[in-house]
Coordinates of N, CA and C in Angstrom, one line a residue:
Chain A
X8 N 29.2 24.6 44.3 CA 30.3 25.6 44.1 C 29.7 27.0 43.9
X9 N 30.7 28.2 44.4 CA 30.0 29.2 44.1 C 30.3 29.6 42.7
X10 N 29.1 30.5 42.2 CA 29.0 30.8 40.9 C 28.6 32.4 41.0
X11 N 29.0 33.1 39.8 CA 28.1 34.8 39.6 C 28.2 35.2 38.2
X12 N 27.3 35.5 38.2 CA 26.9 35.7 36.8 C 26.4 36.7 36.5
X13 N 26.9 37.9 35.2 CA 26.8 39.1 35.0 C 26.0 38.9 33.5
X14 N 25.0 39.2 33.5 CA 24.3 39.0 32.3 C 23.8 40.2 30.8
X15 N 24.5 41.0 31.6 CA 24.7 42.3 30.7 C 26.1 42.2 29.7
X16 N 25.9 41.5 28.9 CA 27.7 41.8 28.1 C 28.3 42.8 28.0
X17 N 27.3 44.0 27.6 CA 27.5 45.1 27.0 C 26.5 46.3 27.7
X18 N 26.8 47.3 28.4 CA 26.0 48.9 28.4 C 26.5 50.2 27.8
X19 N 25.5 50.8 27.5 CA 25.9 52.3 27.3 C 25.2 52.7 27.8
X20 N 25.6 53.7 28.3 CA 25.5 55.1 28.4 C 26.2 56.7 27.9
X21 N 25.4 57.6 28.6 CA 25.8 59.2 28.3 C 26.4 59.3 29.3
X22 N 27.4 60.5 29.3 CA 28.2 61.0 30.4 C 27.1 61.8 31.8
X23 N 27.2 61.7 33.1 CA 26.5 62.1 33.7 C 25.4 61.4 34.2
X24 N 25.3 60.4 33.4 CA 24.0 59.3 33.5 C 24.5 58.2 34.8
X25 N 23.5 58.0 35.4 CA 23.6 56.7 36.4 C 23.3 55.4 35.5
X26 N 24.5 54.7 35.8 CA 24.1 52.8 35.6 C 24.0 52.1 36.4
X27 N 23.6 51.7 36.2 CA 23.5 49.8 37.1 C 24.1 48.4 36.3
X28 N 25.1 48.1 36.9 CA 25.6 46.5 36.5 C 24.9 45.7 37.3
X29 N 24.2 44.7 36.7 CA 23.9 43.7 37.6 C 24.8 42.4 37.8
X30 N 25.0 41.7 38.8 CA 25.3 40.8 39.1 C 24.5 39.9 39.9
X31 N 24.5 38.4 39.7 CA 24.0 37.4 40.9 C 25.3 37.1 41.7
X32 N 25.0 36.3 42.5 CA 25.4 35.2 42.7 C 25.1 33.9 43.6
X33 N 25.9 33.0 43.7 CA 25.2 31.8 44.4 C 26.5 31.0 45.1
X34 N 26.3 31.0 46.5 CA 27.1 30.5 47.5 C 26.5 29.5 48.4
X35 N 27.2 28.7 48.8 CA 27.2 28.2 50.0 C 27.6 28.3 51.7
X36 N 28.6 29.6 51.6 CA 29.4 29.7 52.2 C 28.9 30.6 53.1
X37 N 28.6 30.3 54.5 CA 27.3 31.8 55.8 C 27.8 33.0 55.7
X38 N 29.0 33.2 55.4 CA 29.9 34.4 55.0 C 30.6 34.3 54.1
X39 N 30.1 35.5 53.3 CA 31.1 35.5 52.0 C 31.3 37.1 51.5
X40 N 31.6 37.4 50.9 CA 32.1 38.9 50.1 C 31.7 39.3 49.1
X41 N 31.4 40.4 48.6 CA 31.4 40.1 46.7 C 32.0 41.6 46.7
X42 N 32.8 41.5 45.3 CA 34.4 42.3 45.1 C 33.3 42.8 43.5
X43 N 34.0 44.1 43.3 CA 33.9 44.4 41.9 C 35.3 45.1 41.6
X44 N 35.8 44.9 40.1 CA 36.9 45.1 39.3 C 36.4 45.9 38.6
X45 N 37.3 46.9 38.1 CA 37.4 47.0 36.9 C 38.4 47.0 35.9
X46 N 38.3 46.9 34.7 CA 39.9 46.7 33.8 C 39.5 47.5 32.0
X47 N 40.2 48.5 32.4 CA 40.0 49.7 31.8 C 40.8 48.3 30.1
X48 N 40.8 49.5 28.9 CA 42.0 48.9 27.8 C 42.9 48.5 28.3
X49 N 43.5 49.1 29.3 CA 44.9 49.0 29.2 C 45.4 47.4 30.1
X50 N 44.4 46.6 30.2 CA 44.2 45.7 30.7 C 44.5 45.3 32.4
X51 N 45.2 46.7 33.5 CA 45.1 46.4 34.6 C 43.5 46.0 35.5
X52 N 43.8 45.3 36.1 CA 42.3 44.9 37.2 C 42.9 45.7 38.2
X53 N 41.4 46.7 38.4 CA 41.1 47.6 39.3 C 40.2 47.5 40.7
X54 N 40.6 47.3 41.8 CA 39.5 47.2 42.7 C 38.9 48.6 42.9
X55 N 37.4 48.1 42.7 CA 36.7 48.8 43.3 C 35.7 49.2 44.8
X56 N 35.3 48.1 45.0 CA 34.4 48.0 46.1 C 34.1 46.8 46.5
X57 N 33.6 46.6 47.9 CA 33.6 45.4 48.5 C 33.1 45.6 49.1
X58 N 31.6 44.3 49.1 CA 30.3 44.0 50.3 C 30.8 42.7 51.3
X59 N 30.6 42.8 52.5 CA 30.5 41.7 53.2 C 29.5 41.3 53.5
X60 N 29.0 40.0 53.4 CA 27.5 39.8 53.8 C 26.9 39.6 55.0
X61 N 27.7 40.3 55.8 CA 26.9 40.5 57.4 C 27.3 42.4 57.5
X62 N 27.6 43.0 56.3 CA 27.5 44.3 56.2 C 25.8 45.0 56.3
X63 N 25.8 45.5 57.3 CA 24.5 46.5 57.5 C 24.4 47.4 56.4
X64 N 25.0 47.8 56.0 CA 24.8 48.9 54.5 C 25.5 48.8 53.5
X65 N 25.1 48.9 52.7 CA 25.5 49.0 51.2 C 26.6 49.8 51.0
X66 N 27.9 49.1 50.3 CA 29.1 49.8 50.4 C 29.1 51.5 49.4
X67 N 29.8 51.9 49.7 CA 29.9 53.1 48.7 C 31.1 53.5 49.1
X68 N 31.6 54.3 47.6 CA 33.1 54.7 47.3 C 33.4 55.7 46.7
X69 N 33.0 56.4 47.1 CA 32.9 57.8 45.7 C 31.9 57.0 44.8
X70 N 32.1 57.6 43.6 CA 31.1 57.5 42.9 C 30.0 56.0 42.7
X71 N 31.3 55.3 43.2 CA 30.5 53.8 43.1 C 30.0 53.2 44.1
X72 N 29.1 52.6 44.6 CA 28.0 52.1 45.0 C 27.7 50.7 45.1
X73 N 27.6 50.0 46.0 CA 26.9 48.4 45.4 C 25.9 48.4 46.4
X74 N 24.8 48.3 45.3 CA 22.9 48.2 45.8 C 22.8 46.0 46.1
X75 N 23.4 45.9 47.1 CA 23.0 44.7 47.8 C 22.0 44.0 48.6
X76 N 21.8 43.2 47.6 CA 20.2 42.6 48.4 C 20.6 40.9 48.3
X77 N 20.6 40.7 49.6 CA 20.5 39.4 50.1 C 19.6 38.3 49.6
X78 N 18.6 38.6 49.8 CA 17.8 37.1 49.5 C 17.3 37.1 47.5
X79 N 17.9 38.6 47.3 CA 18.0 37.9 45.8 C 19.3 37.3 45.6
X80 N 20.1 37.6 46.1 CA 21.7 37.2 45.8 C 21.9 37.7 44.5
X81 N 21.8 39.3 45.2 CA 22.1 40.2 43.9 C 22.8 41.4 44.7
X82 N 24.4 41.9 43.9 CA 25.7 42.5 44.0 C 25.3 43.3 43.3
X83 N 24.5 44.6 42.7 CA 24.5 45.2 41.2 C 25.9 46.0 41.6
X84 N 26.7 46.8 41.0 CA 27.5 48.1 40.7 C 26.4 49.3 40.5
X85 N 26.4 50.3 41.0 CA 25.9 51.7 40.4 C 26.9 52.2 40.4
X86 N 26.8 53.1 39.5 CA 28.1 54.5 39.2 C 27.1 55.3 38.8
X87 N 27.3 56.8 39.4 CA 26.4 57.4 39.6 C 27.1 58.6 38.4
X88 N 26.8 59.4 37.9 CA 27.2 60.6 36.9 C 28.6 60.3 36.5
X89 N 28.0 58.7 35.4 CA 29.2 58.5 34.1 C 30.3 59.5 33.9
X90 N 31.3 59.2 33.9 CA 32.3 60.1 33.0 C 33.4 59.2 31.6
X91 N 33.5 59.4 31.0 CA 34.3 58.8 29.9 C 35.0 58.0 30.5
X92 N 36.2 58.1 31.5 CA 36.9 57.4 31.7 C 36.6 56.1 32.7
X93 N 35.0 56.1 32.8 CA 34.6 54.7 33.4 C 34.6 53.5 32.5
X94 N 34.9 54.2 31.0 CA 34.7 52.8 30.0 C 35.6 52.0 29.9
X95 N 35.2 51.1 30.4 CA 36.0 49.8 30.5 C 34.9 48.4 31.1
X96 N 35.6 47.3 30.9 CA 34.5 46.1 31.5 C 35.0 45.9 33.3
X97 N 34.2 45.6 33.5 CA 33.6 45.6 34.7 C 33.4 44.0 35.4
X98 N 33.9 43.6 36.0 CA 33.7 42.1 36.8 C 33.0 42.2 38.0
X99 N 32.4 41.3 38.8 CA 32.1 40.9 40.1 C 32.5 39.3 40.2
X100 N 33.0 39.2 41.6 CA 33.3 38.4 42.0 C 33.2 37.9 43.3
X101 N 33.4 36.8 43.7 CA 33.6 36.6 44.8 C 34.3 35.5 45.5
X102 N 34.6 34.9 46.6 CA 35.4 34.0 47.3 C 35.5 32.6 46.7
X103 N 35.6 31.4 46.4 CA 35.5 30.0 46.4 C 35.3 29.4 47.6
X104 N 35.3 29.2 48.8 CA 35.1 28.5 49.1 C 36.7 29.0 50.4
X105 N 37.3 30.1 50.4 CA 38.1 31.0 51.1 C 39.7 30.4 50.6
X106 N 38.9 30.0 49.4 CA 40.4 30.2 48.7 C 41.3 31.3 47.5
X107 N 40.1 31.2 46.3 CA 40.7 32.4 45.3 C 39.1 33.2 44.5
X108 N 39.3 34.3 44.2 CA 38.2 34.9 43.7 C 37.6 34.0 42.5
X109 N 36.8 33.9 42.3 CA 36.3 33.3 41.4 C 35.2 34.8 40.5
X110 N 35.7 34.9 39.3 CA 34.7 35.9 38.5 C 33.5 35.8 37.4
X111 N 32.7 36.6 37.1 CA 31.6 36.3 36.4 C 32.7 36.8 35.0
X112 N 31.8 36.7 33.9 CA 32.1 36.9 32.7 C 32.4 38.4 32.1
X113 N 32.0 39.1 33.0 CA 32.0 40.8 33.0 C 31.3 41.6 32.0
X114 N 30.9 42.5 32.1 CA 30.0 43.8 31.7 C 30.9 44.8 30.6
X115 N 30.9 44.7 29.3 CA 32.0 46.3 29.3 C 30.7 47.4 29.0
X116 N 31.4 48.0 29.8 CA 30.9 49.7 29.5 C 31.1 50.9 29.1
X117 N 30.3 51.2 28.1 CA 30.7 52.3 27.2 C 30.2 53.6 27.6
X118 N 30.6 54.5 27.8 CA 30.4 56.1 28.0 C 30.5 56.7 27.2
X119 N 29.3 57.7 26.6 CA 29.5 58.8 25.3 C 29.1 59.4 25.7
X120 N 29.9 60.9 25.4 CA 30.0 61.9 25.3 C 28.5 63.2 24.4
Chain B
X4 N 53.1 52.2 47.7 CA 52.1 51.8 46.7 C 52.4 50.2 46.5
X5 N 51.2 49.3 46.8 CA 51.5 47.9 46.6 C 51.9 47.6 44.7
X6 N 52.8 47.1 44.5 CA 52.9 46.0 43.1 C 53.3 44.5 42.8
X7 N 52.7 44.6 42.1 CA 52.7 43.0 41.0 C 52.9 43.7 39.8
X8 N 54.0 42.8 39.8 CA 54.8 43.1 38.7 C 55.2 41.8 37.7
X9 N 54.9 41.6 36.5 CA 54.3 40.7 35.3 C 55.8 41.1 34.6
X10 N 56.3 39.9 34.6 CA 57.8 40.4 33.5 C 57.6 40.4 32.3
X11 N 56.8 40.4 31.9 CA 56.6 41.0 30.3 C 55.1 40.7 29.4
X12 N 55.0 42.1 29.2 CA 53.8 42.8 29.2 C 52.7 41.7 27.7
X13 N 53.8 41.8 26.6 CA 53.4 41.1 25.4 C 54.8 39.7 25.2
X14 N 54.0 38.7 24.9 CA 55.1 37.7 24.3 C 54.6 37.3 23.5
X15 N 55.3 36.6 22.2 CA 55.1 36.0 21.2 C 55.9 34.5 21.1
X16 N 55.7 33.3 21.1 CA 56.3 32.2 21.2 C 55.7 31.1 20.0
X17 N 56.6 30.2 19.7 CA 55.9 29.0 18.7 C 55.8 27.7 19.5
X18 N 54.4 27.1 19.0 CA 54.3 25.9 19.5 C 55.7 25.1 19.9
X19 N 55.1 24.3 21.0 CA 56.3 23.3 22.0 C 57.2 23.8 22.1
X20 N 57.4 25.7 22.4 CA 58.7 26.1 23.3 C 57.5 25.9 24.9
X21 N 58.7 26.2 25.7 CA 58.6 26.3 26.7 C 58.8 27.6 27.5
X22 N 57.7 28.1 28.1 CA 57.4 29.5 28.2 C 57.1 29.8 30.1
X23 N 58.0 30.5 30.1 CA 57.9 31.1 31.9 C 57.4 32.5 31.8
X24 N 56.4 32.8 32.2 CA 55.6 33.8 33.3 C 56.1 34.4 34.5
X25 N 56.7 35.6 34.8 CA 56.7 35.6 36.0 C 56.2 37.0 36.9
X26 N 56.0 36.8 37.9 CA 55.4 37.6 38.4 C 56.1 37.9 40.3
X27 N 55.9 39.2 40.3 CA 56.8 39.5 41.4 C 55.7 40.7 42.1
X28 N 55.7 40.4 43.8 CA 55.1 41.3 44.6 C 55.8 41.8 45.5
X29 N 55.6 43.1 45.6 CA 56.4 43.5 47.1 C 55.6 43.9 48.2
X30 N 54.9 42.9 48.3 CA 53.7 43.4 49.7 C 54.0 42.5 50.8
X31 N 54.8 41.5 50.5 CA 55.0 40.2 51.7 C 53.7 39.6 51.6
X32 N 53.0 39.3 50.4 CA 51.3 38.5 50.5 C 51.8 37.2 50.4
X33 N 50.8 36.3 51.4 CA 51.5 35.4 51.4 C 50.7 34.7 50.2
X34 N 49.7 34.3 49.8 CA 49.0 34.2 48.6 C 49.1 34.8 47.2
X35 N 49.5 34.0 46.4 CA 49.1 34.4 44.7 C 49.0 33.6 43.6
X36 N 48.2 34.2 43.1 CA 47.6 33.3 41.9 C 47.6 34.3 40.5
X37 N 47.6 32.9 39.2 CA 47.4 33.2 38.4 C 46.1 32.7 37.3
X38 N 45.9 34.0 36.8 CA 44.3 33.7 36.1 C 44.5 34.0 34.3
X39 N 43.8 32.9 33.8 CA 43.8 33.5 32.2 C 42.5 34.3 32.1
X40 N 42.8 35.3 31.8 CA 41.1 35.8 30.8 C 41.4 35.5 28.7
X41 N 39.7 35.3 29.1 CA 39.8 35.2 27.8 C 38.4 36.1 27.4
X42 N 38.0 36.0 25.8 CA 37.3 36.9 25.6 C 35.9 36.2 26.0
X43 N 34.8 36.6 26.9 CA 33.3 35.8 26.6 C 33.6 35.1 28.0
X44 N 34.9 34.7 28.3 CA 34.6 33.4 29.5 C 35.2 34.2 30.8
X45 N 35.6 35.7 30.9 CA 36.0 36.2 32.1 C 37.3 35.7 32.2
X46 N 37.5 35.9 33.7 CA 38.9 35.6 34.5 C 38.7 34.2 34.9
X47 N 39.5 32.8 34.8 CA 39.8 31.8 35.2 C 40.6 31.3 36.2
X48 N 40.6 30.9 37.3 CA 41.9 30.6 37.7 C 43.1 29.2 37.2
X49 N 44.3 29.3 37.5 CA 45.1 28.5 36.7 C 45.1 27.6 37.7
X50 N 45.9 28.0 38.5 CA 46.9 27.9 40.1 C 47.0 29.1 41.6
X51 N 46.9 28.5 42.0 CA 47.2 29.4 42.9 C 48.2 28.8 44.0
X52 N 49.1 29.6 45.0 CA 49.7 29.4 46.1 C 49.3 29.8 47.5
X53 N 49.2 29.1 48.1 CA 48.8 29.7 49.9 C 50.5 30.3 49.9
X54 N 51.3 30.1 50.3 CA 52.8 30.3 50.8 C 53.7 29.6 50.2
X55 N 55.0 30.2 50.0 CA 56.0 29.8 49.5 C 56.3 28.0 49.4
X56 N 56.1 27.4 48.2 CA 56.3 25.8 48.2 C 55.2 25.4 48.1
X57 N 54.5 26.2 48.2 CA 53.3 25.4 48.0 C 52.3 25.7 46.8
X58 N 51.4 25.0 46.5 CA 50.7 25.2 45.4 C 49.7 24.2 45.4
X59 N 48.3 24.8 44.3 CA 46.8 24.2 44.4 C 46.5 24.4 43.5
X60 N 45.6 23.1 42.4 CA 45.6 23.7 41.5 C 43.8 24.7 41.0
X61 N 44.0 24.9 40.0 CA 42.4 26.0 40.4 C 41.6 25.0 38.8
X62 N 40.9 25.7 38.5 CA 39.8 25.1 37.4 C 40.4 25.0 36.0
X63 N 41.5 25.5 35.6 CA 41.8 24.8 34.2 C 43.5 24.7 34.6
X64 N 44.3 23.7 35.6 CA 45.3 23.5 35.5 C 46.2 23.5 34.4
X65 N 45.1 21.9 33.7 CA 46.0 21.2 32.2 C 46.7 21.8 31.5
X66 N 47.9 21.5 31.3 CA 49.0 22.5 30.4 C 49.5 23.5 31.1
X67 N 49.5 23.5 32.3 CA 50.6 24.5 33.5 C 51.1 24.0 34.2
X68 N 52.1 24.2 34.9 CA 52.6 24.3 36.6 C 53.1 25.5 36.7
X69 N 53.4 25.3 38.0 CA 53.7 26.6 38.6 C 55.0 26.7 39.7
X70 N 55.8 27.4 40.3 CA 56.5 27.3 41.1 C 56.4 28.6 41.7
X71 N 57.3 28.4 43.2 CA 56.6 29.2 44.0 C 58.4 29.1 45.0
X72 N 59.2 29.2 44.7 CA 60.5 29.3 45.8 C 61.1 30.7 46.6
X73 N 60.6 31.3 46.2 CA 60.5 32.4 47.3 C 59.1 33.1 47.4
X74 N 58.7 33.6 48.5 CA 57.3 34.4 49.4 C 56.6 35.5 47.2
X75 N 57.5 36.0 47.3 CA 57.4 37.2 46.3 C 57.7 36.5 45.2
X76 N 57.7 35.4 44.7 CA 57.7 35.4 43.2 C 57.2 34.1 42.8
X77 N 56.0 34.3 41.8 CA 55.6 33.0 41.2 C 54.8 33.3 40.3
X78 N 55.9 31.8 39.2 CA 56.2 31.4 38.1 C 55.2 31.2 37.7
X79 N 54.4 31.2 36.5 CA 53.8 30.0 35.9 C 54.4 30.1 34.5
X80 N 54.3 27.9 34.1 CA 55.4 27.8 33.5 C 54.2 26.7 32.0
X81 N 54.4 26.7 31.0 CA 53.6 26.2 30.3 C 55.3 24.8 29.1
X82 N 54.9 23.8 29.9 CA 56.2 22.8 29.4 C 56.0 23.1 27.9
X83 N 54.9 23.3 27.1 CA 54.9 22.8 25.6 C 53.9 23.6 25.2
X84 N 54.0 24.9 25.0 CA 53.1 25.9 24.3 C 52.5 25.6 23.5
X85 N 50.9 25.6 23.3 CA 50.2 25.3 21.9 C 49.2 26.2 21.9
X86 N 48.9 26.7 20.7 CA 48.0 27.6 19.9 C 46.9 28.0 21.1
X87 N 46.4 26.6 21.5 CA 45.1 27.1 22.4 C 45.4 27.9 24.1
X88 N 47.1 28.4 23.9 CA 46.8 29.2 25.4 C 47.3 30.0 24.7
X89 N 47.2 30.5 23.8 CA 47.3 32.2 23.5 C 46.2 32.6 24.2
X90 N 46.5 33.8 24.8 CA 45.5 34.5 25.8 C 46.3 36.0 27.1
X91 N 45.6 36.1 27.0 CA 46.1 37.0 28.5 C 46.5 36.4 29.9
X92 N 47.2 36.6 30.5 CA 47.5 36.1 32.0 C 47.8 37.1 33.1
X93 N 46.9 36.7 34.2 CA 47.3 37.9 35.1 C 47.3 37.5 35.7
X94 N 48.4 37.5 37.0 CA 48.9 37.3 38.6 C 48.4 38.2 39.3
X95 N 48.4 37.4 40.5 CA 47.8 38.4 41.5 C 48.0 38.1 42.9
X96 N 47.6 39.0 43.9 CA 48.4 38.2 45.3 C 47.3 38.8 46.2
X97 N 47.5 38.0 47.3 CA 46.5 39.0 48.6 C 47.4 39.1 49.8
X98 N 47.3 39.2 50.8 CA 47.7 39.0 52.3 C 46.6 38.3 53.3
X99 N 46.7 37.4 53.8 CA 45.5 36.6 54.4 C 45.1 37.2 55.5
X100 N 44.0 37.3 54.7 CA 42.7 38.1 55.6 C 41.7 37.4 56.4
X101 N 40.6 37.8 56.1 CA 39.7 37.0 56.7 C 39.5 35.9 55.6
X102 N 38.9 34.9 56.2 CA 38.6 33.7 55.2 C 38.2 34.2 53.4
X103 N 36.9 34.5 53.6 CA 36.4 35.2 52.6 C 36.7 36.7 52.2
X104 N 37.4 37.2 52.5 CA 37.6 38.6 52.5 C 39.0 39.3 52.0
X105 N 39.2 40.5 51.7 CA 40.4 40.9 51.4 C 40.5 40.8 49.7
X106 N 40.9 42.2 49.3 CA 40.5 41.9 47.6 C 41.9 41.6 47.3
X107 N 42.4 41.3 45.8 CA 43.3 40.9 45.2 C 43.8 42.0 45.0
X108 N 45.3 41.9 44.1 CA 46.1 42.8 43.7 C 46.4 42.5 42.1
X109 N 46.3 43.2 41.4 CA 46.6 42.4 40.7 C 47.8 43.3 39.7
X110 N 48.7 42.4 38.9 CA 49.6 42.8 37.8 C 49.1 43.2 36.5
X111 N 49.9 43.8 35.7 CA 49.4 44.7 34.5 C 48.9 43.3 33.3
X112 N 49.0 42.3 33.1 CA 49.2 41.2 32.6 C 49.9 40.8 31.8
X113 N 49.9 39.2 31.1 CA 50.9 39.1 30.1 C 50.1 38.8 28.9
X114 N 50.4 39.4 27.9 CA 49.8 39.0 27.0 C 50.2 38.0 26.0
X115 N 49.9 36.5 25.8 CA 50.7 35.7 25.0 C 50.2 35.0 24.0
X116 N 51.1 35.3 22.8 CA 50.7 34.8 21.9 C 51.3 33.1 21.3
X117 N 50.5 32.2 21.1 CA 51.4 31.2 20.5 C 51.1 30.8 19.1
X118 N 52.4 30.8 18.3 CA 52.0 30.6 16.6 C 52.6 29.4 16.5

């Protein structure tokens, strides 16, 4: 079954600073996806970006990024010059099996000023 | 602007009522599901539906169903509320994309409490 796993509970950073979320994961599936959310307090899930794994480059979205490498079966997030309002936790996810997202346990991230 | 829309944001209920969730899209997706998060274990799925009538269930069924009688709206329904599904719930829908592909939508959530 596929599985992903976010191993960071918790980051901080300063405003302006670059992070990195990491994520794994582990599929069976020759094509699959991997999705990142985010869900600020106010508890809406936000899409952010999306890799397909027969994608030639690494997606980017304004400020967000996913640094994709295959044969580690690693999705990280970068967000590149923090601002306050990125704090919130953060998910990656991806397909089951082309039925429903299945998500890791998520990251929250804290931005200070 | 696509929505999912969660009919009520916070609830409060007592053990062995019977409690409906509902959740409404206006995208025509023919897919939607619902997920609990909880704190430490992420997003779960409950149920999900391919298309109207239909339904599947996902990794922590026990103590749900769900209904699904028109395209845009589906229910999840908990027969006998007990302490251990206080939690958050959030619906969500897609439009069928490619197999693996196409992100979710998701609603503001419900938040529920059971005393």
């Amino acid at each position: 079954a596929q599985k992903i796993t976010q191993t960071q509970p918790g980051m901080f950073v300063q405003e302006k600073e670059a992070v990195t979320l990491d994520c794994t994961y582990d599929t069976s599936d020759p094509s699959y996806g991997l999705f990142w959310y985010k869900q600020p307090s106010s508890g809406e899930m936000i899409f952010l970006i999306y890799q397909g794994s027969y994608d030639q480059q690494n997606a980017t979205e304004g400020r967000y990024s996913l640094n994709f490498q295959k044969a580690r079966k690693s999705a990280n997030l970068v967000i590149s010059a923090s601002q306050l309002g990125d704090s919130a936790m953060y998910f990656c996810a991806t397909y089951q099996a082309g039925t429903a997202l299945i998500f890791g346990k998520g990251t929250t991230l804290s931005v200070s000023s | 602007d696509v929505k999912v829309t969660q009919s009520s944001r916070y609830l409060v209920k007592r053990t062995g009522e019977k409690v409906f969730l509902e959740c409404v899209q206006d995208m025509d997706h023919e897919n939607m599901f619902w997920y609990r998060q909880d704190p430490g274990l992420g997003l779960r799925l409950i149920y999900f539906s391919y298309d109207v009538k239909m339904k599947e269930k996902g990794d922590i069924p026990e103590g749900y169903s769900v209904s699904r009688e028109k395209k845009e709206r589906f229910s999840l329904i908990l027969e006998s509320a007990s302490t251990n599904q206080t939690s958050m719930y959030l619906c969500a829908s897609r439009t069928i994309a490619g197999v693996n592909t196409g992100e979710l939508f998701f609603g503001e959530g419900s938040r529920l409490t059971v005393l």
